[in-house]
Amino acid sequence: MLKRWTQRPWICAQCLQNQQRQQLRRTRGHLRQSAAAPAQAVEQQHITSHVTPGTNADDDTLRRVFDSSDFWKQFSTNASRQVSGKRSGLLQNKYLTDPQGFQDYARDGLKKCQRIVDTILTAQTTEEYRRIVKHLDRLSDQLCRVIDLVEFVRNVHPNAQIQHAASFAHGRMYEYMNVLNTTPGLHTQLEQAMSMPEVTSQWSEEEKVTARILLKDFQQSAISGPEKNRERFIQLSNDIVEIGSELNETMEPEQVSVKLPSSRLKGMDPVAVKRHTSWGTTTLPTFGSDARLALATVEDPEVRRDVYMAMRTASRSTVGMVERLVEARAELAKLSGHESFAHMSLGDKMSKTPEAANSFLHAMAADNLNCTRSDLSELLELKRSDAHHHNFPNEINAWDRDYYANRLRSRIFSQNRPSDTLSSYFSLGTVMQGLSRLFSRLYGVRLVPREPVDGETWNHDVRRLDVIDERDGHVAVIYCDLFERPNKSPNPAHFTLRCSREISSSEINEATAAGMLPSNPSLEDLSHALNDGMALNVDPSTNTLKQLPTIGFICDFPRPLPNSKTPTLLSFRHFTTLFHEMGHCLHSILGRTSLQNVAGTRCATDFAELPSILMEHFAVDPSVLNLYARHWETDKLLDATLVGQELERQRRLRGNFETEAQIQLAALDQALHSRNVPPLDTASRDWSSTDVYHAVYNDPIFASIPEPRGTSWHGFFGHLYQYGAVYYSYLFDRAIAGKVWEDVFNAGAEGRAVEREAGERYKE
């Protein structure tokens, strides 16, 4: 019988080596190669070290690996996991030890996919058709194993050779995926299986849902059209990926800087001004935090206007990429028989149609409009009282809003400043500790640090956390890259590198027959042969082998100062961001399934933000704060009312305007994917994405402050690529998350936010 993961204590390297030598001699299970008992008595040797059988030591270690540089240095260089002397592949993937490994990974992945395709295309018997959904899911998994992982690597790895190798592997696999999506034989075999009652009656609910998902994917790939249409579909799909990646990597403003006398920057932080000043002339970059600072603090309205216009105007080449992207999508939709890309994207989403999505946005805008008008009246009052300026005193211009909002912020803070800064209660390690305690209370899972193997991570700052379930043992892996560094993206992000999936007995038999497994394989052997060296474990409730969700978690928090004992202290925005992004991680952790197509974040795109937005409610709940929020130096418990006051300040200062900004972006997303966008093959030069942008941003339904002519900020709308036609989901999920918070967790009343029964109800 397959044995579950068990914890090991953190012991010294020499003792561990002796323990492992003895363990390897006396404990190895045996795999019985049969369908009835595919994998019996497999015992994992050493999955997680630096962990004690009790949770208290894990809890303390979790805080210290993020808060103490000295402790992290000792922990990460501990020799206890370097017993073999071998260098690990990146993310423990056996292929990714050097740039050539990416090419090998893609090559072997393609071979595995082709074998699965042959199996599907030759299915004839009822039993063979019954297994088709699992084969297709395995095929999808093989593609995603490469595509998702190398996409992550090319985004985060600092080495240019590795980035290039990852891009090559990504392109090769992505093109093959599009070929498969337009392969009639696969579509025909799936349809045949779905038409056979003797087959479908034997499918699980997961298999039935997966079959419907895969059928829709085929139907949206011009599968029923002539061959030239299918070839064009493949070309367009590849072009969209290339254009989208190029857009996010190369977007730039038309004017890279604004030059003006430094004397005109009165009100701005002199240190920031000095960074860009030479001989009395300031050259202010239009991309970055200093430009935003100038917009919020410079007294001269003419300067603010110049900075605003430069910040909000993308280069012509950048706008051109946006137009090629949406035109290619329009043609793709046309090939698939849809009115527009929005119609194509929303058919299987909760909104179903662009009309419904736009109706939702109009309702949100109408509800928010009175709030923004009230906020604007406060800003206008400030502007009218400003004796120094006579710049349209009866209206707030686009370049005025941040300046007067900052003035209002200063007034509010001066009237009601907390006795101690909140950030002192939110060291990074303390918040990670709090998240683990919350997850343990609600869901029975906790976060346990694990020392990285040499070569496993792309930077020394990266922490690996194993997710441990109180019943199922090791259930997921999270790689946390949370500190800022040069050339690292400042945007927080969650990447699903591998989904959960059950590894079948037939896969184990195949590996054994191919000589990839010894007669008495360990879990490490199985991982190497069946999961590219990445994490596996045994599900004790089903006695089946599972590949574990593997997650990349990226933030850009300030690192502790060198030689300082003060840890990274998170601002209110930073710690709520941490909760938000961990909500995405939790989705993968709790959403474990037997088929990867329905696992975790493999859900409808407009549902994907719900878990992360729900976590924002937990972030400020008093009962959750009481689990962990203590002063990093004095250990004093935080007065939760201070967080409530800060939350109200944040709402007063930016809440309604931020909601308006999200509505505008969602409306722009719909407009740029509507039936009014011409397909790429017939695109008219009379059509302009900039005109569409201004139509939305000057529509009084969506905009409380008109956007000045001449801007083209939509060129910086990077999410247009990732969230094409579904950007509204952020607002949609915010409404649903509020409902879940009220109905399931009783809005945190009476400690409901930390009760197991509520957590179990949410999981279901």
XYZ file of N, CA and C in Angstrom, residues 51 77 120-121 127 179 194 260 323 361 378 458 461 474 484 526 579 585 596 605 616 632 645 730:
72
model
N 12.287 20.729 9.428
C 10.934 20.737 9.948
C 10.876 19.826 11.156
N 22.043 27.516 3.460
C 23.314 26.882 3.113
C 23.564 25.628 3.925
N -4.640 8.111 -28.575
C -6.006 8.646 -28.716
C -6.555 8.365 -30.114
N -5.731 8.593 -31.127
C -6.212 8.453 -32.503
C -6.496 7.008 -32.888
N -13.552 0.350 -24.005
C -12.618 0.611 -22.918
C -11.612 1.688 -23.318
N -1.326 23.422 -33.043
C -1.525 22.379 -34.055
C -2.493 21.321 -33.531
N -17.944 10.972 -26.387
C -19.047 11.655 -25.710
C -20.418 11.204 -26.218
N 12.967 70.601 -17.553
C 12.491 71.905 -17.066
C 13.420 72.401 -15.964
N -2.825 47.671 -31.417
C -3.773 47.525 -32.519
C -3.594 46.195 -33.242
N -20.885 46.546 -16.022
C -19.994 47.697 -15.868
C -20.768 49.003 -15.778
N -14.735 67.650 -2.602
C -13.737 67.955 -1.574
C -12.454 68.484 -2.203
N 16.469 30.621 -8.689
C 17.103 31.533 -9.638
C 17.763 32.715 -8.939
N 17.651 34.975 -2.827
C 16.551 35.508 -2.019
C 15.316 34.606 -2.018
N 2.272 16.272 2.549
C 2.825 17.263 1.621
C 1.890 17.399 0.421
N 12.736 43.092 -3.624
C 13.116 43.878 -4.794
C 14.582 43.650 -5.138
N 10.230 7.718 -8.559
C 8.975 7.999 -9.254
C 8.915 9.451 -9.718
N -1.581 39.296 1.139
C -2.769 38.474 1.354
C -3.461 38.179 0.022
N -2.451 31.563 -4.514
C -1.743 30.344 -4.123
C -2.698 29.353 -3.456
N -5.925 17.647 -14.354
C -5.339 18.987 -14.237
C -6.178 20.058 -14.918
N -11.835 32.253 -16.272
C -10.986 33.409 -15.980
C -11.692 34.418 -15.095
N -8.412 39.639 0.881
C -8.277 41.024 1.325
C -9.199 41.302 2.512
N 7.376 44.030 15.820
C 8.542 43.193 15.517
C 9.600 43.245 16.615
N -9.069 52.178 11.199
C -8.915 53.600 10.884
C -8.144 53.792 9.575
N -12.250 41.304 -12.381
C -11.760 41.825 -11.101
C -12.914 42.455 -10.322
